[in-house]
mmCIF file of C-alpha atoms in Angstrom:
data_model
loop_
_atom_site.group_PDB
_atom_site.id
_atom_site.type_symbol
_atom_site.label_atom_id
_atom_site.label_comp_id
_atom_site.label_asym_id
_atom_site.label_seq_id
_atom_site.Cartn_x
_atom_site.Cartn_y
_atom_site.Cartn_z
ATOM 1 C CA MET A 1 0.046 0.248 -0.240
ATOM 2 C CA LEU A 2 1.541 3.278 -0.838
ATOM 3 C CA ASP A 3 1.541 5.879 1.798
ATOM 4 C CA ALA A 4 -0.812 8.610 1.466
ATOM 5 C CA GLU A 5 1.148 11.656 3.034
ATOM 6 C CA PRO A 6 2.655 12.609 -0.048
ATOM 7 C CA TYR A 7 -0.882 12.926 -1.538
ATOM 8 C CA THR A 8 -2.147 14.484 1.113
ATOM 9 C CA SER A 9 0.671 17.899 0.657
ATOM 10 C CA LEU A 10 -1.387 18.289 -3.112
ATOM 11 C CA SER A 11 -4.974 18.739 -1.880
ATOM 12 C CA ARG A 12 -3.970 22.761 -1.450
ATOM 13 C CA ILE A 13 -2.252 23.264 -5.258
ATOM 14 C CA PRO A 14 -4.254 25.606 -7.465
ATOM 15 C CA PRO A 15 -6.789 23.736 -9.632
ATOM 16 C CA GLU A 16 -5.227 25.494 -12.644
ATOM 17 C CA ALA A 17 -1.379 24.595 -11.457
ATOM 18 C CA ILE A 18 -0.384 20.884 -14.176
ATOM 19 C CA VAL A 19 0.363 17.806 -11.138
ATOM 20 C CA LYS A 20 0.944 14.782 -12.737
ATOM 21 C CA VAL A 21 1.607 11.715 -10.237
ATOM 22 C CA ILE A 22 3.208 8.769 -11.872
ATOM 23 C CA GLU A 23 3.349 5.379 -10.504
ATOM 24 C CA LEU A 24 6.587 3.762 -11.852
ATOM 25 C CA GLU A 25 5.553 0.583 -10.689
ATOM 26 C CA GLU A 26 2.283 0.601 -12.604
ATOM 27 C CA LEU A 27 4.426 0.847 -15.921
ATOM 28 C CA GLY A 28 6.541 -1.905 -15.894
ATOM 29 C CA TRP A 29 9.248 -1.475 -17.565
ATOM 30 C CA GLU A 30 8.811 1.787 -18.989
ATOM 31 C CA GLY A 31 8.672 2.531 -15.462
ATOM 32 C CA LYS A 32 12.157 1.240 -15.016
ATOM 33 C CA ARG A 33 13.169 3.375 -17.799
ATOM 34 C CA LEU A 34 11.682 6.634 -16.538
ATOM 35 C CA ARG A 35 13.089 5.701 -13.287
ATOM 36 C CA ALA A 36 16.479 5.266 -15.313
ATOM 37 C CA SER A 37 16.113 8.740 -16.738
ATOM 38 C CA ILE A 38 14.890 10.789 -13.763
ATOM 39 C CA ALA A 39 18.248 9.484 -11.897
ATOM 40 C CA LEU A 40 20.051 10.758 -15.046
ATOM 41 C CA ALA A 41 18.613 13.940 -14.828
ATOM 42 C CA THR A 42 18.666 14.633 -11.146
ATOM 43 C CA GLY A 43 21.557 12.455 -10.086
ATOM 44 C CA ARG A 44 19.131 10.904 -7.349
ATOM 45 C CA THR A 45 17.571 6.996 -7.191
ATOM 46 C CA SER A 46 15.259 7.510 -4.345
ATOM 47 C CA MET A 47 11.525 7.760 -5.365
ATOM 48 C CA PRO A 48 9.571 9.669 -5.027
ATOM 49 C CA ALA A 49 10.799 12.293 -6.988
ATOM 50 C CA CYS A 50 9.150 15.816 -6.906
ATOM 51 C CA PHE A 51 9.522 18.157 -9.650
ATOM 52 C CA ILE A 52 7.929 21.848 -9.800
ATOM 53 C CA GLY A 53 8.509 23.569 -12.754
ATOM 54 C CA GLY A 54 10.817 20.983 -14.472
ATOM 55 C CA ARG A 55 13.147 21.131 -11.771
ATOM 56 C CA SER A 56 13.310 18.232 -9.085
ATOM 57 C CA VAL A 57 12.902 19.733 -5.400
ATOM 58 C CA GLY A 58 14.305 16.256 -4.412
ATOM 59 C CA GLY A 59 11.973 13.557 -2.674
ATOM 60 C CA PHE A 60 9.382 13.905 -0.282
ATOM 61 C CA SER A 61 11.234 14.206 3.122
ATOM 62 C CA ASP A 62 14.614 14.807 1.481
ATOM 63 C CA GLY A 63 15.974 16.776 -1.219
ATOM 64 C CA PHE A 64 19.233 18.591 -2.527
ATOM 65 C CA SER A 65 21.553 20.414 0.723
ATOM 66 C CA ASP A 66 22.741 23.873 -0.258
ATOM 67 C CA GLY A 67 26.034 23.861 -1.766
ATOM 68 C CA TYR A 68 24.996 20.619 -3.462
ATOM 69 C CA GLU A 69 27.495 20.683 -6.578
ATOM 70 C CA PRO A 70 25.834 18.421 -9.313
ATOM 71 C CA GLU A 71 28.633 16.194 -10.857
ATOM 72 C CA GLU A 72 26.745 17.101 -14.333
ATOM 73 C CA GLN A 73 26.032 20.778 -15.016
ATOM 74 C CA HIS A 74 22.592 19.982 -16.758
ATOM 75 C CA LEU A 75 21.133 18.399 -13.792
ATOM 76 C CA ARG A 76 17.816 19.737 -13.257
ATOM 77 C CA VAL A 77 17.457 20.273 -9.486
ATOM 78 C CA CYS A 78 16.536 23.316 -7.108
ATOM 79 C CA GLU A 79 19.899 23.900 -4.799
ATOM 80 C CA GLY A 80 19.050 23.837 -1.381
ATOM 81 C CA SER A 81 15.852 22.071 -1.931
ATOM 82 C CA PRO A 82 14.594 20.488 1.621
ATOM 83 C CA GLY A 83 12.025 17.889 -0.420
ATOM 84 C CA MET A 84 8.323 18.755 -0.626
ATOM 85 C CA LYS A 85 7.422 17.976 2.782
ATOM 86 C CA GLU A 86 9.846 21.009 4.189
ATOM 87 C CA LEU A 87 8.953 23.032 1.247
ATOM 88 C CA HIS A 88 4.779 22.341 2.408
ATOM 89 C CA ASP A 89 5.702 22.656 6.224
ATOM 90 C CA ARG A 90 7.643 25.830 5.572
ATOM 91 C CA ASP A 91 4.558 26.954 3.438
ATOM 92 C CA GLU A 92 7.189 27.661 1.124
ATOM 93 C CA LEU A 93 5.482 24.821 -1.637
ATOM 94 C CA MET A 94 2.979 27.080 -3.108
ATOM 95 C CA ASP A 95 5.060 29.989 -3.789
ATOM 96 C CA LEU A 96 7.466 27.815 -5.855
ATOM 97 C CA ILE A 97 4.479 26.288 -8.033
ATOM 98 C CA VAL A 98 3.085 29.703 -8.477
ATOM 99 C CA GLU A 99 6.339 30.890 -9.450
ATOM 100 C CA ALA A 100 6.499 27.822 -11.947
ATOM 101 C CA MET A 101 2.649 28.509 -13.002
ATOM 102 C CA LYS A 102 3.779 31.836 -14.215
ATOM 103 C CA LEU A 103 6.603 30.756 -16.847
ATOM 104 C CA GLN A 104 4.141 28.205 -18.099
#
């Protein structure tokens, strides 16, 4: 059974925001391919992988430390992001989502 806590954090997102939840396990081999692509793009292999505006904010309960320097300069990460739960707890999650919506 999946942990419902990450989904609860999504309940306050503005309805005009584009939100996609993709359960990789349900996709079989395609899910494995996507997980490998996410690892290459972010330098992380743990799941869930949370993205806002095309940039990884880390996972649900962990993120990227301040001063994180990816080995590959093309990695799509939000340096210093503590993960989605901490962003939500700090009331910073909505600000990132609204900012990303402006760029759509």
